[in-house]
Structures are given as structure tokens and as C-alpha cells.
PDB file of C-alpha atoms in Angstrom:
ATOM      1  CA  MET E 272      15.697 -25.121   0.679  1.00 40.00           C
ATOM      2  CA  THR E 273      13.899 -22.734  -1.640  1.00 37.00           C
ATOM      3  CA  LYS E 274      11.320 -20.112  -0.893  1.00 35.00           C
ATOM      4  CA  ARG E 275       9.056 -18.523  -3.458  1.00 36.00           C
ATOM      5  CA  LEU E 276       6.667 -15.599  -3.126  1.00 33.00           C
ATOM      6  CA  ILE E 277       4.158 -15.581  -5.965  1.00 32.00           C
ATOM      7  CA  TRP E 278       2.055 -12.525  -6.831  1.00 34.00           C
ATOM      8  CA  ILE E 279      -1.322 -13.928  -7.862  1.00 31.00           C
ATOM      9  CA  LEU E 280      -3.794 -11.095  -8.142  1.00 31.00           C
ATOM     10  CA  ALA E 281      -4.093  -7.394  -7.430  1.00 32.00           C
ATOM     11  CA  VAL E 282      -7.685  -6.287  -7.771  1.00 32.00           C
ATOM     12  CA  GLY E 283      -8.070  -2.660  -8.825  1.00 34.00           C
ATOM     13  CA  GLY E 284      -9.191  -0.019  -6.375  1.00 34.00           C
ATOM     14  CA  TRP E 285     -12.288   2.098  -6.533  1.00 34.00           C
ATOM     15  CA  VAL E 286     -12.885   5.800  -6.134  1.00 34.00           C
ATOM     16  CA  LEU E 287     -14.044   6.547  -2.635  1.00 35.00           C
ATOM     17  CA  ALA E 288     -16.820   9.021  -1.978  1.00 34.00           C
ATOM     18  CA  VAL E 289     -14.676  11.543  -0.142  1.00 40.00           C
ATOM     19  CA  SER E 290     -15.310  15.172   0.661  1.00 38.00           C
ATOM     20  CA  CYS E 291     -13.578  17.827   2.683  1.00 44.00           C
ATOM     21  CA  SER E 292     -15.764  19.704   5.102  1.00 38.00           C
ATOM     22  CA  SER E 293     -15.117  22.529   7.480  1.00 39.00           C
ATOM     23  CA  ARG E 294     -14.576  21.406  11.041  1.00 40.00           C
ATOM     24  CA  SER E 295     -16.433  24.464  12.265  1.00 41.00           C
ATOM     25  CA  GLY E 296     -19.515  23.544  10.203  1.00 40.00           C
ATOM     26  CA  GLU E 297     -19.839  27.071   8.840  1.00 38.00           C
ATOM     27  CA  THR E 298     -21.473  27.649   5.479  1.00 35.00           C
ATOM     28  CA  GLU E 299     -18.912  28.126   2.742  1.00 40.00           C
ATOM     29  CA  ARG E 300     -18.904  31.372   0.790  1.00 40.00           C
ATOM     30  CA  ALA E 301     -17.397  32.136  -2.586  1.00 34.00           C
ATOM     31  CA  VAL E 302     -14.255  33.940  -1.490  1.00 41.00           C
ATOM     32  CA  ASP E 303     -10.970  34.544  -3.205  1.00 44.00           C
ATOM     33  CA  THR E 304      -8.322  35.038  -0.542  1.00 61.00           C
ATOM     34  CA  LEU E 305      -5.184  32.961  -0.308  1.00 73.00           C
ATOM     35  CA  GLN E 306      -5.288  32.470   3.452  1.00 77.00           C
ATOM     36  CA  VAL E 307      -8.906  31.284   3.492  1.00 78.00           C
ATOM     37  CA  LEU E 308      -8.101  28.833   0.697  1.00 77.00           C
ATOM     38  CA  VAL E 309      -5.117  27.433   2.590  1.00 82.00           C
ATOM     39  CA  THR E 310      -7.186  27.161   5.771  1.00 81.00           C
ATOM     40  CA  GLN E 311      -9.973  25.299   3.985  1.00 75.00           C
ATOM     41  CA  ILE E 312      -7.535  22.777   2.504  1.00 78.00           C
ATOM     42  CA  GLN E 313      -5.786  22.317   5.854  1.00 77.00           C
ATOM     43  CA  GLN E 314      -9.149  21.493   7.409  1.00 76.00           C
ATOM     44  CA  CYS E 315      -9.288  18.375   5.249  1.00 73.00           C
ATOM     45  CA  SER E 316      -6.594  16.986   7.575  1.00 77.00           C
ATOM     46  CA  ARG E 317      -5.989  13.449   6.260  1.00 83.00           C
ATOM     47  CA  LEU E 318      -7.875  12.812   3.019  1.00 88.00           C
ATOM     48  CA  TYR E 319      -8.263   9.139   2.061  1.00 91.00           C
ATOM     49  CA  THR E 320      -8.679   8.935  -1.694  1.00 91.00           C
ATOM     50  CA  ALA E 321      -8.059   5.312  -2.776  1.00 94.00           C
ATOM     51  CA  GLU E 322      -8.448   1.803  -1.426  1.00 95.00           C
ATOM     52  CA  TYR E 323      -7.247  -1.432  -3.032  1.00 95.00           C
ATOM     53  CA  GLN E 324      -8.041  -5.014  -2.089  1.00 95.00           C
ATOM     54  CA  ILE E 325      -5.086  -7.346  -2.667  1.00 94.00           C
ATOM     55  CA  HIS E 326      -5.139 -11.154  -2.835  1.00 94.00           C
ATOM     56  CA  LYS E 327      -1.773 -12.861  -2.598  1.00 93.00           C
ATOM     57  CA  ILE E 328      -0.666 -16.467  -2.258  1.00 93.00           C
ATOM     58  CA  VAL E 329       2.586 -17.167  -0.451  1.00 93.00           C
ATOM     59  CA  THR E 330       4.152 -20.517  -1.299  1.00 91.00           C
ATOM     60  CA  HIS E 331       6.981 -22.464   0.270  1.00 85.00           C
ATOM     61  CA  ASP E 332       8.538 -25.815  -0.546  1.00 82.00           C
ATOM     62  CA  ASP E 333      11.650 -27.575   0.660  1.00 75.00           C
ATOM     63  CA  VAL E 334      13.479 -30.872   0.408  1.00 63.00           C
ATOM     64  CA  LEU E 335      15.642 -32.368   3.151  1.00 57.00           C
ATOM     65  CA  ARG E 336      19.353 -31.844   2.552  1.00 52.00           C
ATOM     66  CA  LEU E 337      22.402 -33.507   4.042  1.00 53.00           C
ATOM     67  CA  GLN E 338      25.232 -31.073   4.576  1.00 55.00           C
ATOM     68  CA  GLY E 339      28.624 -31.433   6.149  1.00 56.00           C
ATOM     69  CA  GLN E 340      32.274 -32.127   5.478  1.00 57.00           C
ATOM     70  CA  LEU E 341      33.994 -35.400   4.582  1.00 55.00           C
ATOM     71  CA  THR E 342      37.742 -35.813   4.192  1.00 61.00           C
ATOM     72  CA  GLY E 343      38.145 -32.073   4.016  1.00 62.00           C
ATOM     73  CA  GLN E 344      35.507 -31.635   1.315  1.00 65.00           C
ATOM     74  CA  ASP E 345      32.165 -29.883   1.840  1.00 65.00           C
ATOM     75  CA  TYR E 346      29.088 -31.712   0.648  1.00 48.00           C
ATOM     76  CA  ASP E 347      25.431 -30.698   0.212  1.00 56.00           C
ATOM     77  CA  VAL E 348      23.155 -33.495  -0.970  1.00 54.00           C
ATOM     78  CA  SER E 349      19.365 -33.406  -1.344  1.00 54.00           C
ATOM     79  CA  LEU E 350      17.382 -36.347   0.013  1.00 54.00           C
ATOM     80  CA  PRO E 351      14.263 -36.466  -2.163  1.00 58.00           C
ATOM     81  CA  LEU E 352      13.499 -40.050  -1.115  1.00 51.00           C
ATOM     82  CA  LEU E 353      12.640 -38.798   2.371  1.00 62.00           C
ATOM     83  CA  GLY E 354       9.951 -36.534   0.891  1.00 70.00           C
ATOM     84  CA  ASP E 355       9.335 -32.856   0.808  1.00 82.00           C
ATOM     85  CA  ARG E 356       6.952 -30.252   2.233  1.00 87.00           C
ATOM     86  CA  LYS E 357       4.870 -27.710   0.349  1.00 89.00           C
ATOM     87  CA  ILE E 358       2.422 -25.050   1.451  1.00 92.00           C
ATOM     88  CA  ALA E 359       0.344 -22.276  -0.168  1.00 94.00           C
ATOM     89  CA  ILE E 360      -1.079 -19.551   2.084  1.00 95.00           C
ATOM     90  CA  PRO E 361      -3.747 -17.171   0.665  1.00 95.00           C
ATOM     91  CA  ILE E 362      -3.589 -13.683   2.165  1.00 95.00           C
ATOM     92  CA  ASP E 363      -6.161 -10.900   1.687  1.00 95.00           C
ATOM     93  CA  ALA E 364      -4.932  -7.391   2.342  1.00 94.00           C
ATOM     94  CA  THR E 365      -6.212  -3.817   2.183  1.00 95.00           C
ATOM     95  CA  LEU E 366      -4.098  -0.906   0.962  1.00 95.00           C
ATOM     96  CA  LYS E 367      -5.286   2.652   1.602  1.00 94.00           C
ATOM     97  CA  ALA E 368      -3.839   5.844   0.148  1.00 94.00           C
ATOM     98  CA  TYR E 369      -4.305   9.305   1.575  1.00 93.00           C
ATOM     99  CA  ILE E 370      -3.083  12.894   1.373  1.00 90.00           C
ATOM    100  CA  ASP E 371      -1.817  14.381   4.639  1.00 87.00           C
ATOM    101  CA  PHE E 372      -2.387  18.152   4.728  1.00 85.00           C
ATOM    102  CA  ASP E 373      -0.633  18.651   8.052  1.00 82.00           C
ATOM    103  CA  GLY E 374       2.267  20.542   6.441  1.00 80.00           C
ATOM    104  CA  PHE E 375       0.217  22.310   3.762  1.00 86.00           C
ATOM    105  CA  SER E 376       0.812  26.089   3.616  1.00 86.00           C
ATOM    106  CA  ALA E 377       0.678  29.144   1.348  1.00 86.00           C
ATOM    107  CA  GLU E 378       3.959  27.964  -0.203  1.00 88.00           C
ATOM    108  CA  ASN E 379       1.947  25.220  -1.914  1.00 89.00           C
ATOM    109  CA  VAL E 380      -0.253  27.754  -3.728  1.00 89.00           C
ATOM    110  CA  GLU E 381       0.609  29.965  -6.703  1.00 89.00           C
ATOM    111  CA  ARG E 382      -1.684  32.693  -8.038  1.00 86.00           C
ATOM    112  CA  ASP E 383      -1.556  34.334 -11.434  1.00 87.00           C
ATOM    113  CA  GLY E 384      -4.556  36.619 -11.763  1.00 84.00           C
ATOM    114  CA  THR E 385      -7.627  34.383 -11.717  1.00 86.00           C
ATOM    115  CA  LYS E 386      -5.544  31.248 -12.287  1.00 90.00           C
ATOM    116  CA  ILE E 387      -4.388  29.164  -9.354  1.00 90.00           C
ATOM    117  CA  THR E 388      -2.028  26.200  -9.042  1.00 92.00           C
ATOM    118  CA  ILE E 389      -1.925  23.996  -5.975  1.00 91.00           C
ATOM    119  CA  THR E 390       0.911  21.557  -5.363  1.00 91.00           C
ATOM    120  CA  LEU E 391      -0.304  18.808  -3.055  1.00 90.00           C
ATOM    121  CA  PRO E 392       1.812  16.674  -0.704  1.00 88.00           C
ATOM    122  CA  ASP E 393       2.802  13.228  -1.921  1.00 87.00           C
ATOM    123  CA  PRO E 394       0.190  10.527  -1.311  1.00 90.00           C
ATOM    124  CA  LYS E 395       0.929   8.082   1.495  1.00 91.00           C
ATOM    125  CA  VAL E 396       0.090   4.385   1.202  1.00 93.00           C
ATOM    126  CA  LYS E 397      -0.545   2.152   4.188  1.00 92.00           C
ATOM    127  CA  LEU E 398      -1.209  -1.554   4.529  1.00 93.00           C
ATOM    128  CA  THR E 399      -4.146  -1.275   6.914  1.00 92.00           C
ATOM    129  CA  SER E 400      -5.117  -4.923   7.309  1.00 92.00           C
ATOM    130  CA  THR E 401      -4.174  -8.467   6.346  1.00 93.00           C
ATOM    131  CA  LYS E 402      -6.064 -11.695   6.860  1.00 93.00           C
ATOM    132  CA  VAL E 403      -5.020 -15.259   6.162  1.00 93.00           C
ATOM    133  CA  ASP E 404      -7.660 -17.390   4.469  1.00 93.00           C
ATOM    134  CA  HIS E 405      -7.086 -20.389   6.727  1.00 91.00           C
ATOM    135  CA  ARG E 406      -9.859 -22.458   5.101  1.00 93.00           C
ATOM    136  CA  ASN E 407      -8.029 -22.423   1.778  1.00 95.00           C
ATOM    137  CA  VAL E 408      -4.477 -23.030   2.968  1.00 94.00           C
ATOM    138  CA  LYS E 409      -3.071 -25.946   0.967  1.00 93.00           C
ATOM    139  CA  LYS E 410      -0.171 -28.038   2.177  1.00 92.00           C
ATOM    140  CA  TYR E 411       1.565 -31.332   1.547  1.00 88.00           C
ATOM    141  CA  VAL E 412       3.867 -32.985   4.076  1.00 88.00           C
ATOM    142  CA  ALA E 413       5.584 -36.290   3.303  1.00 82.00           C
ATOM    143  CA  LEU E 414       5.208 -39.100   5.859  1.00 81.00           C
ATOM    144  CA  LEU E 415       8.825 -38.851   6.959  1.00 78.00           C
ATOM    145  CA  ARG E 416       8.701 -35.064   7.392  1.00 80.00           C
ATOM    146  CA  SER E 417       7.477 -32.990  10.320  1.00 85.00           C
ATOM    147  CA  ASP E 418       4.514 -30.657   9.874  1.00 90.00           C
ATOM    148  CA  PHE E 419       4.928 -26.893   9.504  1.00 89.00           C
ATOM    149  CA  THR E 420       5.293 -25.180  12.872  1.00 92.00           C
ATOM    150  CA  ASP E 421       3.363 -22.104  13.982  1.00 92.00           C
ATOM    151  CA  GLN E 422       6.626 -20.173  13.904  1.00 93.00           C
ATOM    152  CA  GLU E 423       7.222 -21.145  10.280  1.00 91.00           C
ATOM    153  CA  LEU E 424       3.666 -20.209   9.276  1.00 92.00           C
ATOM    154  CA  THR E 425       4.010 -16.826  10.975  1.00 92.00           C
ATOM    155  CA  SER E 426       7.268 -16.241   9.124  1.00 92.00           C
ATOM    156  CA  TYR E 427       5.678 -17.031   5.738  1.00 91.00           C
ATOM    157  CA  GLU E 428       2.754 -14.709   6.474  1.00 92.00           C
ATOM    158  CA  ARG E 429       5.205 -11.948   7.369  1.00 91.00           C
ATOM    159  CA  GLN E 430       6.971 -12.497   4.053  1.00 91.00           C
ATOM    160  CA  GLY E 431       3.635 -12.169   2.273  1.00 92.00           C
ATOM    161  CA  ARG E 432       2.915  -8.795   3.887  1.00 92.00           C
ATOM    162  CA  ALA E 433       6.404  -7.575   3.031  1.00 91.00           C
ATOM    163  CA  ALA E 434       5.932  -8.648  -0.600  1.00 92.00           C
ATOM    164  CA  ILE E 435       2.615  -6.768  -0.827  1.00 92.00           C
ATOM    165  CA  ILE E 436       4.254  -3.585   0.457  1.00 91.00           C
ATOM    166  CA  ALA E 437       7.177  -3.981  -1.960  1.00 89.00           C
ATOM    167  CA  ALA E 438       4.731  -4.304  -4.874  1.00 90.00           C
ATOM    168  CA  VAL E 439       2.828  -1.071  -4.088  1.00 91.00           C
ATOM    169  CA  PRO E 440       4.399   0.820  -7.061  1.00 88.00           C
ATOM    170  CA  GLU E 441       2.994  -1.829  -9.416  1.00 90.00           C
ATOM    171  CA  THR E 442      -0.606  -1.525  -8.188  1.00 91.00           C
ATOM    172  CA  GLY E 443      -1.296   2.004  -9.463  1.00 92.00           C
ATOM    173  CA  ILE E 444      -2.775   3.096  -6.134  1.00 93.00           C
ATOM    174  CA  VAL E 445      -0.510   6.162  -5.915  1.00 91.00           C
ATOM    175  CA  GLU E 446      -1.749   7.545  -9.238  1.00 91.00           C
ATOM    176  CA  SER E 447      -5.352   6.790  -8.243  1.00 93.00           C
ATOM    177  CA  ALA E 448      -4.810   8.698  -5.002  1.00 92.00           C
ATOM    178  CA  ARG E 449      -3.541  11.709  -6.931  1.00 91.00           C
ATOM    179  CA  GLN E 450      -6.425  11.757  -9.378  1.00 92.00           C
ATOM    180  CA  ASN E 451      -9.060  11.299  -6.697  1.00 93.00           C
ATOM    181  CA  ALA E 452      -7.537  14.054  -4.558  1.00 90.00           C
ATOM    182  CA  ALA E 453      -7.873  16.448  -7.482  1.00 91.00           C
ATOM    183  CA  ARG E 454     -11.485  15.380  -8.081  1.00 90.00           C
ATOM    184  CA  THR E 455     -12.230  16.106  -4.429  1.00 88.00           C
ATOM    185  CA  LEU E 456     -10.532  19.503  -4.131  1.00 86.00           C
ATOM    186  CA  ILE E 457     -11.582  21.100  -7.421  1.00 90.00           C
ATOM    187  CA  PRO E 458     -15.326  21.240  -6.548  1.00 89.00           C
ATOM    188  CA  MET E 459     -14.458  22.679  -3.143  1.00 82.00           C
ATOM    189  CA  MET E 460     -12.378  25.412  -4.768  1.00 83.00           C
ATOM    190  CA  MET E 461     -15.144  26.152  -7.260  1.00 87.00           C
ATOM    191  CA  GLN E 462     -17.478  26.777  -4.310  1.00 83.00           C
ATOM    192  CA  MET E 463     -14.967  29.366  -3.153  1.00 79.00           C
ATOM    193  CA  GLY E 464     -15.303  31.290  -6.410  1.00 83.00           C
ATOM    194  CA  PHE E 465     -12.627  29.833  -8.702  1.00 87.00           C
ATOM    195  CA  SER E 466     -13.493  28.718 -12.240  1.00 92.00           C
ATOM    196  CA  GLU E 467     -12.754  25.082 -13.034  1.00 93.00           C
ATOM    197  CA  GLN E 468     -10.628  25.970 -16.063  1.00 94.00           C
ATOM    198  CA  ASP E 469      -8.433  28.186 -13.870  1.00 93.00           C
ATOM    199  CA  ILE E 470      -7.652  25.483 -11.294  1.00 93.00           C
ATOM    200  CA  THR E 471      -4.577  23.279 -11.598  1.00 94.00           C
ATOM    201  CA  ILE E 472      -3.749  20.517  -9.110  1.00 93.00           C
ATOM    202  CA  THR E 473      -0.197  19.200  -9.274  1.00 91.00           C
ATOM    203  CA  PHE E 474       2.192  16.971  -7.344  1.00 87.00           C
ATOM    204  CA  ARG E 475       5.944  17.061  -7.284  1.00 75.00           C
ATOM    205  CA  LYS E 476       7.492  15.178 -10.182  1.00 69.00           C
ATOM    206  CA  ASN E 477      10.069  13.062  -8.369  1.00 67.00           C
ATOM    207  CA  MET E 478       8.412  10.947  -5.718  1.00 67.00           C
ATOM    208  CA  ASP E 479      10.314   8.954  -3.141  1.00 67.00           C
ATOM    209  CA  MET E 480       8.475   5.644  -2.899  1.00 69.00           C
ATOM    210  CA  GLN E 481      10.296   4.821   0.331  1.00 68.00           C
ATOM    211  CA  HIS E 482       8.754   7.953   1.820  1.00 73.00           C
ATOM    212  CA  ILE E 483       5.290   7.292   0.373  1.00 79.00           C
ATOM    213  CA  ILE E 484       4.882   3.748   1.697  1.00 79.00           C
ATOM    214  CA  GLU E 485       4.190   3.510   5.397  1.00 74.00           C
ATOM    215  CA  ARG E 486       5.986   0.573   6.963  1.00 57.00           C
ATOM    216  CA  THR E 487       3.493   0.112   9.767  1.00 49.00           C
ATOM    217  CA  THR E 488       0.915  -2.653   9.465  1.00 43.00           C
ATOM    218  CA  GLU E 489      -2.055  -3.926  11.450  1.00 44.00           C
TER     219      GLU E 489
END
């Protein structure tokens, strides 16, 4: 029995129209104090900065095999004459990336005169939804074979979701999340009195992808 997971298409994400606003609703003033800056960034809470739509096709095919032992010798023989089974399951999924400012503090900010550098937390990526395109599921079952069970179909769909999560580093969504976070925060900081050329947004250099990818799904 063989199982194959085939990556078909990963459609690029788009920049979301995201802004950070004060929870108190107060009018922002051009100020230049470290604590106010930290407070304003913390008020962003969870900032979603990128969303990708993923289309994946999970395929499975198998041939009946006869396995056992004869005169002390193991044997494993395929029985192609009895037919095989094949199935292709299209899955549409949504990946969302965000910056969580829950642990953001003054330690993430460095000042050097009028210049300021902010080191943001690593982006987090979450598989927020998956949907099987049941109308376009393709399958072939030979006359002498039993149909795919609901349990088998559920297992293949689970494999598809796992494969999408494993392929997150290849999609580019993490880098998009970083860039979009900077595009969101820089205008906010300029409203607080900082010049654009004096603002630097950075992330730590060595990211732990296992930490970035949330393992929870829909």
C-alpha cells in the first residue's frame, strides 16, 4: 500500500488593511516617551498581518497484497488482477499570520537620540479553516474492491491538513507577516512624533518554526 500527498498549489497572500487603534479611543498626540510608545504597541494586542488561501489535493492509491509465511519463508505478493483503489481529495485551507504583543515590553525598544529600534515578537501562523471540496473528489474503485470508508476519508483529510502545516515555511507567509507588521506600526509611530527615517523595525534572526506554527486547527 502506498500513500502520496501531493502539493498542488499555494496561492499567494495579500496585504490586509490592518491598523492598531487605542482601546480607550483617545486622540493620539505626537509624544516621545518610551512608556507611552510601549503602551500604544501593547494596545494592538493581536495584530493579524497576512492571510493565505491554500489549495491542496491529497491522493491515495493501493493494490491488494497477499502477505504471510509459507514453509518458514515470508511472502508479500501484490494482486493487481483483483483491482486497485484510487482517490483524490481537494482541500481548501486558510492560513493566517499575526503578531502577539502580549509579552511586548520596554526591553523590545532601543533609543539612540532621535533614532529608535523596535524588535517585534516572532509572527505566529495558524491554520484557521479547512474545507473539503466534496463535489470535485475523484475516485476509482475496482469491482472486486470495497469502497473507501468514512474513517479512511477522514484519515486522508487529516493527512492533508498536516501536510499544509508542514509546508508553512515554503509559503512565504512568515516574511509577509513581518513586512506588513512594519508597514502598520511605522505610521503609528510617526503620529507619535518619530521621523520615518529614524524608525527601524526588526525581528530576531533565528526563528523557531516549531514555535511559530500553531498546531491547533478548526
